[in-house]
mmCIF file of C-alpha atoms in Angstrom:
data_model
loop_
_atom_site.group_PDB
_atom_site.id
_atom_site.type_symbol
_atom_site.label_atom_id
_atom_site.label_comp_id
_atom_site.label_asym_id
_atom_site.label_seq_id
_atom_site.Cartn_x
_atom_site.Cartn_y
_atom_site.Cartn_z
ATOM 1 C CA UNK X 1 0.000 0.000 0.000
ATOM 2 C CA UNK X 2 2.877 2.392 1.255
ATOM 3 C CA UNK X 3 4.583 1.401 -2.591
ATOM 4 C CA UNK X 4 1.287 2.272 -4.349
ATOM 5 C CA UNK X 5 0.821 5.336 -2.672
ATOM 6 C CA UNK X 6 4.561 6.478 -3.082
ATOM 7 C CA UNK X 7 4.161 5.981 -6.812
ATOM 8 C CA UNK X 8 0.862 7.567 -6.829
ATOM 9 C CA UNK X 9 2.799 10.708 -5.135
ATOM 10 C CA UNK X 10 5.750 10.855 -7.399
ATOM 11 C CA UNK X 11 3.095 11.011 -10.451
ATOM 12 C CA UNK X 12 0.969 13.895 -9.025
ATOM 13 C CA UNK X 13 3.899 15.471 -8.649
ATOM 14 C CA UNK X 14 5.250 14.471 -12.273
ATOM 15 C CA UNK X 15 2.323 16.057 -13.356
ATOM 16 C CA UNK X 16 2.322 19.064 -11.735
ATOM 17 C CA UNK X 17 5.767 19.722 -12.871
ATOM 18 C CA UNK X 18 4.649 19.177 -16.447
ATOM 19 C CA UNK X 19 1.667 21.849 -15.911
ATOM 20 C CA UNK X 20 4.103 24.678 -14.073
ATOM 21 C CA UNK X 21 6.412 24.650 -17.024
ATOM 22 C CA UNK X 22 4.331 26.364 -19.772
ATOM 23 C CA UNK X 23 3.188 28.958 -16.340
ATOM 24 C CA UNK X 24 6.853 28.845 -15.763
ATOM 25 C CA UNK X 25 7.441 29.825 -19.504
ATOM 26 C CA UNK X 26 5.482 32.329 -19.674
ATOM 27 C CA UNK X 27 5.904 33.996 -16.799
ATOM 28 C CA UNK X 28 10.018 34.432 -17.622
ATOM 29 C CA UNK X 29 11.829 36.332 -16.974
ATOM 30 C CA UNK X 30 10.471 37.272 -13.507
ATOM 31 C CA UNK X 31 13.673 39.549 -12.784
ATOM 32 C CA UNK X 32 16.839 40.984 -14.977
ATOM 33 C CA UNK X 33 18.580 38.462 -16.933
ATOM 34 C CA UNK X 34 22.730 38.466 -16.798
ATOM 35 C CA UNK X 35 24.530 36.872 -20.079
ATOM 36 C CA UNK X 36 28.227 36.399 -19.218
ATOM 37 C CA UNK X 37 30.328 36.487 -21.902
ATOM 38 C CA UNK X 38 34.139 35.643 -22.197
ATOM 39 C CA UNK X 39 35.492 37.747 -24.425
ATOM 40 C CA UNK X 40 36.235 41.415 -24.127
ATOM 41 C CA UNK X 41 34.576 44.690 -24.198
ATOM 42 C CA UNK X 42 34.800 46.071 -28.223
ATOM 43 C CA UNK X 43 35.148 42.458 -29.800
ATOM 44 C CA UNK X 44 33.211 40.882 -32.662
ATOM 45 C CA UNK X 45 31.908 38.372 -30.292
ATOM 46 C CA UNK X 46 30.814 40.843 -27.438
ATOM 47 C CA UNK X 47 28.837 43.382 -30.336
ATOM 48 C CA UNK X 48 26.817 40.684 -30.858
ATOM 49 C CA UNK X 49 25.611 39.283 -27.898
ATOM 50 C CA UNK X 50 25.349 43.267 -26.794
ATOM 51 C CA UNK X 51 23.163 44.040 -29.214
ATOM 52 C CA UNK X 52 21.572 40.796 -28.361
ATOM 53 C CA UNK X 53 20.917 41.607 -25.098
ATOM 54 C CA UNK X 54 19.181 45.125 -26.096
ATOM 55 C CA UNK X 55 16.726 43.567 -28.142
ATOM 56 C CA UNK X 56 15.823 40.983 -25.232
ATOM 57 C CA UNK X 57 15.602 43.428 -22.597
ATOM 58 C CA UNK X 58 12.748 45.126 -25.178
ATOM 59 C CA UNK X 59 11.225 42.151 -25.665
ATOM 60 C CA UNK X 60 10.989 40.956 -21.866
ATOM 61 C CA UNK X 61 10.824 44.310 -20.574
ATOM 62 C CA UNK X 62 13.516 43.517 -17.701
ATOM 63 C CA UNK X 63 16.714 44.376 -17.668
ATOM 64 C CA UNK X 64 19.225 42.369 -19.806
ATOM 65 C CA UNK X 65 23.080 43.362 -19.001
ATOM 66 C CA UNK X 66 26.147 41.808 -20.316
ATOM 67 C CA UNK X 67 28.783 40.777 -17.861
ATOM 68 C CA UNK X 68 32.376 40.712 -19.303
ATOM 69 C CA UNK X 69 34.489 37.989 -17.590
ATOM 70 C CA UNK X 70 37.854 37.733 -20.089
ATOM 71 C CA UNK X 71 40.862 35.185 -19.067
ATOM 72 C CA UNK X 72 41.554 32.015 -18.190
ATOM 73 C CA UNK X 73 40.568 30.495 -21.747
ATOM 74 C CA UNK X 74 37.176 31.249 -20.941
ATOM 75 C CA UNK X 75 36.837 29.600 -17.440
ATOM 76 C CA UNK X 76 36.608 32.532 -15.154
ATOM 77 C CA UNK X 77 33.391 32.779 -16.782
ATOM 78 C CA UNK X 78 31.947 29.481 -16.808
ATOM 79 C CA UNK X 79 33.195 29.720 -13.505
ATOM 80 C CA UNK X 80 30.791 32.770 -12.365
ATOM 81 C CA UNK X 81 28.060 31.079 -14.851
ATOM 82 C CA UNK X 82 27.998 27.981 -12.640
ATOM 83 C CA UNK X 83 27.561 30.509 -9.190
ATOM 84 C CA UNK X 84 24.890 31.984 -10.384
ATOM 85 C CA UNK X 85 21.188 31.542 -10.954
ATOM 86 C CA UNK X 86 20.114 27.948 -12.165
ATOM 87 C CA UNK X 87 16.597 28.889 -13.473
ATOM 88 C CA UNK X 88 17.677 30.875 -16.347
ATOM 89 C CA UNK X 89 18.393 34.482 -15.082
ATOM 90 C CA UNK X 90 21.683 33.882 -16.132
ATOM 91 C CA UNK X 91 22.838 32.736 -19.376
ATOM 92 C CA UNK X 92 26.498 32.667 -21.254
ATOM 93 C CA UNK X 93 27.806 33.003 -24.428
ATOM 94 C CA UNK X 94 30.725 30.306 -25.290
ATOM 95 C CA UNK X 95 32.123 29.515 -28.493
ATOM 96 C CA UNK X 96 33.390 26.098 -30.677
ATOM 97 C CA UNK X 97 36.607 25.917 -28.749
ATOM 98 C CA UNK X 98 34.781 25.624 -25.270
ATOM 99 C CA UNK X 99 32.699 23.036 -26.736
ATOM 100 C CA UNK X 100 34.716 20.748 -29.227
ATOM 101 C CA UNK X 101 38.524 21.787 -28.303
ATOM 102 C CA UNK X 102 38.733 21.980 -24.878
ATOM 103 C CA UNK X 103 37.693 18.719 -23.736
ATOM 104 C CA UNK X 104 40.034 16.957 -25.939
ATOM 105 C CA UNK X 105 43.487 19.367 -24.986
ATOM 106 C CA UNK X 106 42.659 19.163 -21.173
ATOM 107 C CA UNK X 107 42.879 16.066 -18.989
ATOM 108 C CA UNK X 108 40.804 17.874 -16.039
ATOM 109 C CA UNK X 109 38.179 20.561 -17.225
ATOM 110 C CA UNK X 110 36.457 23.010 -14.389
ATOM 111 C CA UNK X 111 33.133 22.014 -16.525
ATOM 112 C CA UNK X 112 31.511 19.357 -18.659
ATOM 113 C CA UNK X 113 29.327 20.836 -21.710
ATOM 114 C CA UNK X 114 26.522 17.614 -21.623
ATOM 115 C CA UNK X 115 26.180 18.379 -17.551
ATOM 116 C CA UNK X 116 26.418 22.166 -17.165
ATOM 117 C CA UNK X 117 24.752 23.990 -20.622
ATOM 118 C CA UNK X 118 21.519 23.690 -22.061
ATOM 119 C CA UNK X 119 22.694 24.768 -25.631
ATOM 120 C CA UNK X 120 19.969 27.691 -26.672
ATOM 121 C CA UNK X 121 20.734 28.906 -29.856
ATOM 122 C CA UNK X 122 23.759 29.619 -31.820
ATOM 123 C CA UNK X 123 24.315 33.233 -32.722
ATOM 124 C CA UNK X 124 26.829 33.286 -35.686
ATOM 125 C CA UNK X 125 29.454 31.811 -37.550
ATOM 126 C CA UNK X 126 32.172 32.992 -39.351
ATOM 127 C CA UNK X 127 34.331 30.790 -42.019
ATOM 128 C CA UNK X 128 38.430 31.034 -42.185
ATOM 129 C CA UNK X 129 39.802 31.914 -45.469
ATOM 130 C CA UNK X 130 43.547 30.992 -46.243
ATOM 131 C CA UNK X 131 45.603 34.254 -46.081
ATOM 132 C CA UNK X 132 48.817 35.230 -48.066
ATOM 133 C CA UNK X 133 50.682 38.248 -48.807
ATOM 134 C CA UNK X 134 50.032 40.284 -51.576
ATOM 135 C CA UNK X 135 53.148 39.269 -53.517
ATOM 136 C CA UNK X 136 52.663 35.551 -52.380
ATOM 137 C CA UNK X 137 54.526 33.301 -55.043
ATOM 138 C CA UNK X 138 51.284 31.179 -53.918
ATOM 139 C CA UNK X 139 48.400 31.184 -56.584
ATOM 140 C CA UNK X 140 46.387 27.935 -54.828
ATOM 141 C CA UNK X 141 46.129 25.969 -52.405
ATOM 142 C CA UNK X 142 47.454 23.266 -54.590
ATOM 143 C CA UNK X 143 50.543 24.922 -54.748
ATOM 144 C CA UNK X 144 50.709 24.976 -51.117
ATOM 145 C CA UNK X 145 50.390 21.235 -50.941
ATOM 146 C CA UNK X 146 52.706 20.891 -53.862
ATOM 147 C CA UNK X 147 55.731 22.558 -52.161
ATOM 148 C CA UNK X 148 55.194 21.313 -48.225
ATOM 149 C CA UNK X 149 54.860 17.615 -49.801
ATOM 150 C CA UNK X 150 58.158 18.906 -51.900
ATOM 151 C CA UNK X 151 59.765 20.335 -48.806
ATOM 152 C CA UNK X 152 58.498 18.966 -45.392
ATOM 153 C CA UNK X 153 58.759 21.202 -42.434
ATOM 154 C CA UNK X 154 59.828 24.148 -44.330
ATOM 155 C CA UNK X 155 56.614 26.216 -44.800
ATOM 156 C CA UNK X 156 55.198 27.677 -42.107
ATOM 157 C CA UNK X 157 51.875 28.838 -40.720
ATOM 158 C CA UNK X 158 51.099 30.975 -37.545
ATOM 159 C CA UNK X 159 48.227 31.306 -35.256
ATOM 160 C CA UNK X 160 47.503 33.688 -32.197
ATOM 161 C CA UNK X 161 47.566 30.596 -29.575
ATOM 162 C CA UNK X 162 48.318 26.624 -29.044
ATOM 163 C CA UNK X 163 44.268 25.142 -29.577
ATOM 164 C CA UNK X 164 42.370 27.888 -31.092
ATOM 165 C CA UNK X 165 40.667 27.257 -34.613
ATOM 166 C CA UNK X 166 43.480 28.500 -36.819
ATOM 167 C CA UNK X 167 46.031 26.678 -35.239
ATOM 168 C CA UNK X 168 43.487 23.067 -35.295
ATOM 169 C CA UNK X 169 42.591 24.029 -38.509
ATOM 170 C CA UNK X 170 45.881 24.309 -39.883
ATOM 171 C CA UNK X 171 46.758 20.717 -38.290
ATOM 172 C CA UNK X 172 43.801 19.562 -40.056
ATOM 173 C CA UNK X 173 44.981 20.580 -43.394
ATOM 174 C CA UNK X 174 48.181 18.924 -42.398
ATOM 175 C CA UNK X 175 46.243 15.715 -41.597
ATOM 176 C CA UNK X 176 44.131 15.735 -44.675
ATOM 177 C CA UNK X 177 46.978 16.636 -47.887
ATOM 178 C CA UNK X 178 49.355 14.465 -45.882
ATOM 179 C CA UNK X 179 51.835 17.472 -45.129
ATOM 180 C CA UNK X 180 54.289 18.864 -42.458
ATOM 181 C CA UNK X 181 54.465 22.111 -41.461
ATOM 182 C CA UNK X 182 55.674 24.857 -39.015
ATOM 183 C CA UNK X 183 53.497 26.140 -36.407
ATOM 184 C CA UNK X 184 55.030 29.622 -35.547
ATOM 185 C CA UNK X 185 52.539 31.190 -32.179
ATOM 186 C CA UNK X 186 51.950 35.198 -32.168
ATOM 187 C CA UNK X 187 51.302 36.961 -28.799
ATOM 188 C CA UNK X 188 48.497 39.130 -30.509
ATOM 189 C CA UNK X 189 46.343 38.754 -33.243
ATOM 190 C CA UNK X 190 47.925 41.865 -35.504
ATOM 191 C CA UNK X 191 51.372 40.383 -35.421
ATOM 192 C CA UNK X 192 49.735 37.197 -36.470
ATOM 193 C CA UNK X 193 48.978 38.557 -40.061
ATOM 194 C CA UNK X 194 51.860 41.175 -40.244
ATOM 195 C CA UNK X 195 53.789 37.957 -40.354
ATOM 196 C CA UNK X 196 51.580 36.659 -43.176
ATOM 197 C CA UNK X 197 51.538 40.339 -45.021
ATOM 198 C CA UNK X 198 55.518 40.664 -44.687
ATOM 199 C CA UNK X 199 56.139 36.727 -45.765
ATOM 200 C CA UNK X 200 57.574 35.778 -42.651
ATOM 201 C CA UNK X 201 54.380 32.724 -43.001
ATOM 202 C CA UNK X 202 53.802 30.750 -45.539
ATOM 203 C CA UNK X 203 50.033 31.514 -44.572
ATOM 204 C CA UNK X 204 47.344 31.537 -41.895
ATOM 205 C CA UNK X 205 43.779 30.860 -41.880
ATOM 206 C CA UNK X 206 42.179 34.254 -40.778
ATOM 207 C CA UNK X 207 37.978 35.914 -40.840
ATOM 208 C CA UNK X 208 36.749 38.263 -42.347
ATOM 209 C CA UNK X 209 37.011 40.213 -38.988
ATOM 210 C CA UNK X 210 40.541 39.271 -38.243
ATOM 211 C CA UNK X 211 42.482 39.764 -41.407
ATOM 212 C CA UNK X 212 40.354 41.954 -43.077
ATOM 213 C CA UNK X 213 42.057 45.135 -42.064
ATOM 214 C CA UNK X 214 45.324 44.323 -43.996
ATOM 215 C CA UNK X 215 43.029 42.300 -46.597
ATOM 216 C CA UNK X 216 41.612 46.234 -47.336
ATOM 217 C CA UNK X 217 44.700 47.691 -47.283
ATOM 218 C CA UNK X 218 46.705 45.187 -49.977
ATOM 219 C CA UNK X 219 48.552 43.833 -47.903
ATOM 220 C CA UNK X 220 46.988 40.468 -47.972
ATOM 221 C CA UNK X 221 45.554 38.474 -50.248
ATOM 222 C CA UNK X 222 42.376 35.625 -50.106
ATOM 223 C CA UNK X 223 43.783 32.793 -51.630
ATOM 224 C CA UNK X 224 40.997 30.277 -50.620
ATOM 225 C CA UNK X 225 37.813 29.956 -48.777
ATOM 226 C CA UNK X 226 37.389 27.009 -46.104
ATOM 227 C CA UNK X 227 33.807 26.505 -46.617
ATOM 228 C CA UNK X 228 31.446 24.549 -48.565
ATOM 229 C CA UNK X 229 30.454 27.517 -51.065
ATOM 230 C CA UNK X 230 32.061 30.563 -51.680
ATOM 231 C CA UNK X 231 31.517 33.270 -49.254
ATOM 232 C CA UNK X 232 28.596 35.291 -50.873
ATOM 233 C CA UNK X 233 31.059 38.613 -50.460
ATOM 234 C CA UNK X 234 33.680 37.551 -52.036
ATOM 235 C CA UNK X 235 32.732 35.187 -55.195
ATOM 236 C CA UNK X 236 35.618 35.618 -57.023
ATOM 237 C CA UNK X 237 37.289 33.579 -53.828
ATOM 238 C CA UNK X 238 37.047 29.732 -54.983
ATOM 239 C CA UNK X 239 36.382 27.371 -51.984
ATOM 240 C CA UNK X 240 39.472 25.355 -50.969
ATOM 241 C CA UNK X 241 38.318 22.134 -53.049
ATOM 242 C CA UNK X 242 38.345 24.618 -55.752
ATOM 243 C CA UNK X 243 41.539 25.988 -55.166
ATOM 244 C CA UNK X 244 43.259 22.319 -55.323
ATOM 245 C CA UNK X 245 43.289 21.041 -51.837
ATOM 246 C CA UNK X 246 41.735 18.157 -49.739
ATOM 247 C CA UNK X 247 37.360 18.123 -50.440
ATOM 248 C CA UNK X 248 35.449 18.703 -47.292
ATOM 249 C CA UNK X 249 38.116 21.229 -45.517
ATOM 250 C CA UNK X 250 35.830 23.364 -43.524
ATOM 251 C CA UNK X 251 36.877 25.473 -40.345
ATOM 252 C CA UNK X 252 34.523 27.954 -39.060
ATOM 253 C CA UNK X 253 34.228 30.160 -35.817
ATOM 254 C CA UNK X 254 30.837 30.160 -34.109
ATOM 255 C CA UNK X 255 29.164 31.024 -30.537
ATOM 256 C CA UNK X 256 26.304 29.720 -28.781
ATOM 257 C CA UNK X 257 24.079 31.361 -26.136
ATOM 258 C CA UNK X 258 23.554 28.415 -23.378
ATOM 259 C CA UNK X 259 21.464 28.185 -19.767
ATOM 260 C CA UNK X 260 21.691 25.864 -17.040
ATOM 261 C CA UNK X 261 21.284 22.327 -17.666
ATOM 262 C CA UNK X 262 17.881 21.160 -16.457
ATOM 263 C CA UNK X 263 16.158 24.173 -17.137
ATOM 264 C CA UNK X 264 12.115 22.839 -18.471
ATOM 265 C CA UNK X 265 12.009 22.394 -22.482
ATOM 266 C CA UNK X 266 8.977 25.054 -22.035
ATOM 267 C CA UNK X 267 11.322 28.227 -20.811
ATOM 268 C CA UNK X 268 14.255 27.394 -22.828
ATOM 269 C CA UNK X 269 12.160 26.972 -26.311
ATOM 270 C CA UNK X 270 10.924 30.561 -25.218
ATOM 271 C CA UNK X 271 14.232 32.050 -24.829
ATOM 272 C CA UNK X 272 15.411 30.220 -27.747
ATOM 273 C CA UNK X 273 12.194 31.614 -29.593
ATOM 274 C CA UNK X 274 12.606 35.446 -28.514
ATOM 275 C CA UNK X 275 16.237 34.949 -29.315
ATOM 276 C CA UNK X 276 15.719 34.190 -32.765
ATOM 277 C CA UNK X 277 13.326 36.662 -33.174
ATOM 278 C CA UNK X 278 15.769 39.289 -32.229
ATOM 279 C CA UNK X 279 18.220 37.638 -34.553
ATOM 280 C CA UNK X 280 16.394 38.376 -37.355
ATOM 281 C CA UNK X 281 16.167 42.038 -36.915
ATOM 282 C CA UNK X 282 18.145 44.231 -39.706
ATOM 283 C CA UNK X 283 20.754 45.517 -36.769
ATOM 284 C CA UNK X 284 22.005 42.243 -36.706
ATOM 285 C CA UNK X 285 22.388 42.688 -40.082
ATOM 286 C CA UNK X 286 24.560 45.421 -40.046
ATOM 287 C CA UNK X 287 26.429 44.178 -36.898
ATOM 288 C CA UNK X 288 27.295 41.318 -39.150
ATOM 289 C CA UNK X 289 28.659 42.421 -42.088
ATOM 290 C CA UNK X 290 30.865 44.782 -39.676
ATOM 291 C CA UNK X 291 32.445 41.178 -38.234
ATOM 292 C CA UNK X 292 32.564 39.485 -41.277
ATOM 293 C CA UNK X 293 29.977 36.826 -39.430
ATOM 294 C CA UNK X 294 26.835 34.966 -40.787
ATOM 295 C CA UNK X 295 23.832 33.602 -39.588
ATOM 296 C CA UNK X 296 23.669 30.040 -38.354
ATOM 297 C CA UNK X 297 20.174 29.209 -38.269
ATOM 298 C CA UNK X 298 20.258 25.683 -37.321
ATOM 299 C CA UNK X 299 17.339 23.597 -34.849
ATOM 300 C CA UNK X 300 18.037 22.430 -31.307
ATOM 301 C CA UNK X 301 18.714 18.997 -32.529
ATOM 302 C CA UNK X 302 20.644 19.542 -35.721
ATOM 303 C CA UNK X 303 22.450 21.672 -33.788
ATOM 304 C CA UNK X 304 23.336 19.283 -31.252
ATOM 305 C CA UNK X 305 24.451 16.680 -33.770
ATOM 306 C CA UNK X 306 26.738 19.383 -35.077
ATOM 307 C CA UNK X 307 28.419 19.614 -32.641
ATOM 308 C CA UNK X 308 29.127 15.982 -31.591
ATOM 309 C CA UNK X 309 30.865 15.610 -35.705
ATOM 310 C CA UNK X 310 32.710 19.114 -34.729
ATOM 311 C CA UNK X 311 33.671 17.284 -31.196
ATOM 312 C CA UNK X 312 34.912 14.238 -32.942
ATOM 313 C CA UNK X 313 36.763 15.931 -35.596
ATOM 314 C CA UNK X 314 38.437 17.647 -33.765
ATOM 315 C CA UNK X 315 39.360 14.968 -31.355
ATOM 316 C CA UNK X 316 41.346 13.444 -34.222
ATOM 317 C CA UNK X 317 42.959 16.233 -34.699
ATOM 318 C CA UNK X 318 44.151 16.814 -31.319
ATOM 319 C CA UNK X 319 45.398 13.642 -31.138
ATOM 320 C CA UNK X 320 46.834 13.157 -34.370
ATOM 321 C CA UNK X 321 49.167 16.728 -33.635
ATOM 322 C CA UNK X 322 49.919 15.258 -30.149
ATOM 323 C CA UNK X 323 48.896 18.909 -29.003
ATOM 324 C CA UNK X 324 47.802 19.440 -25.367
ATOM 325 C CA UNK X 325 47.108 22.202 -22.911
ATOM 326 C CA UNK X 326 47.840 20.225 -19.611
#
């Protein structure tokens, strides 16, 4: 009897869980919202989820501030994420390299993605084009794989850090034409591609938003996008598999907006709702073409299974380069 009753219970209150959600949906947010964000104040990154934030706090008509928490690779904070409010109120922006880098280049991370997000929406992604200089004596990618195959280990290719996306996604090319190369690392960003613009690199993978000053000014040149399909502002730029190297070469930036785990499928499908909703205004727009970034309009679950391919992609990767951040 004590059983039957006990199940009885733990079905009421199944139920009445199911029946506060939508209330519970509707009804956020009851207070101001906090996103934390990782990056800096005045990056590409931090515009958007700015702006993003503006159009919320219009939407939900409570206050929606942005709370810069730069350093650590990102961890002070998802640290200050997972101390603060668990129904929602606080949310945080992360990007690919949180989610599908990380775990494979540390032994011991001060998170887990499946246990402490509930992925929302991604905001925007951004594709890498192969940079060279101006006066490059490289017309193609293929002639890139030509001479490192000819010469191992002597061209070279930089990147800002030891794990970010141009440095993986230069390994990758390595892995894929079957190459060696020189990794040469940059303390900041603007060296990175004075190095490319001067020939002190054979090349380096760079956005729209990163090498696109020096792109302007001819001092570099786009030799190659590393996307599926040309990038829709620049169509005279063939896709890598166009340009002569390895089919399927793809490296892209992107960032997510994610909540506590465990949050109810009702409030989360609003947020993601009211977040795509502001997406679509013509600011973002604007905001976008001024980063170089695109639109990812992707669902929950296609999104998911994204990145699990991006997670185990990149896992070979890691591995194959022996690279690690312990």
């Amino acid at each position: 009897m004590k059983n039957k009753l006990g199940t009885l219970a733990a079905l009421a209150a199944a139920v009445l869980s199911l029946a506060a959600a939508p209330a519970q949906a509707q009804d956020y947010p009851t207070r101001p919202v906090r996103i934390i964000t990782p990056f800096p104040v005045g990056s590409g990154p931090e515009g958007v989820v700015r702006l993003l934030a503006d159009k919320l706090s219009r939407a939900w008509g409570k206050p929606v501030t942005v709370e810069n928490r730069p350093g650590g690779n990102g961890f002070i904070a998802i640290d200050a994420f997972k101390r603060g409010a668990t129904d929602g109120h606080d949310l945080i922006q992360l990007d690919n390299v949180h989610l599908v880098a990380y775990p494979h280049l540390f032994k011991k991370l001060p998170y887990e993605a499946a246990r402490d997000f509930e992925q929302i929406d991604p905001l925007f992604r951004t594709n890498f084009f192969f940079t060279v200089a101006t006066d490059s004596q490289y017309k193609s990618v293929g002639q890139i794989v030509a001479d490192a195959k000819a010469n191992p280990g002597k061209l070279n290719y930089g990147s800002w850090s030891i794990g970010n996306p141009v440095h993986l996604g230069s390994a990758l090319f390595e892995s894929m034409t079957g190459t060696s190369m020189a990794h040469v690392v940059y303390k900041e960003t603007t060296q990175l591609y004075t190095g490319v613009a001067t020939n002190e690199l054979s090349f380096a993978l760079g956005t729209l938003g990163s090498a696109g000053a020096l792109q302007r000014a001819g001092k570099l040149r786009y030799l190659a996008v590393a996307a599926p399909a040309r990038h829709p502002a620049f169509p005279d730029v063939p896709t890598v598999a166009e340009s002569g190297g390895p089919a399927g070469f793809e490296v892209s930036g992107w960032t997510t907006l994610a909540a506590p785990s465990g949050l109810p499928r009702a409030v989360t499908d609003k947020i993601r709702r009211d977040v795509e909703k502001a997406l679509a205004d013509a600011d973002f727009k604007t905001k976008f073409a001024a980063f170089g970034y695109e639109p990812f309009p992707v669902t929950r679950d296609r999104f998911e299974q994204y990145v699990q391919a991006e997670s185990v992609r990149f896992a070979s990767v890691i591995k194959t380069a022996k690279v690690s951040l312990d």
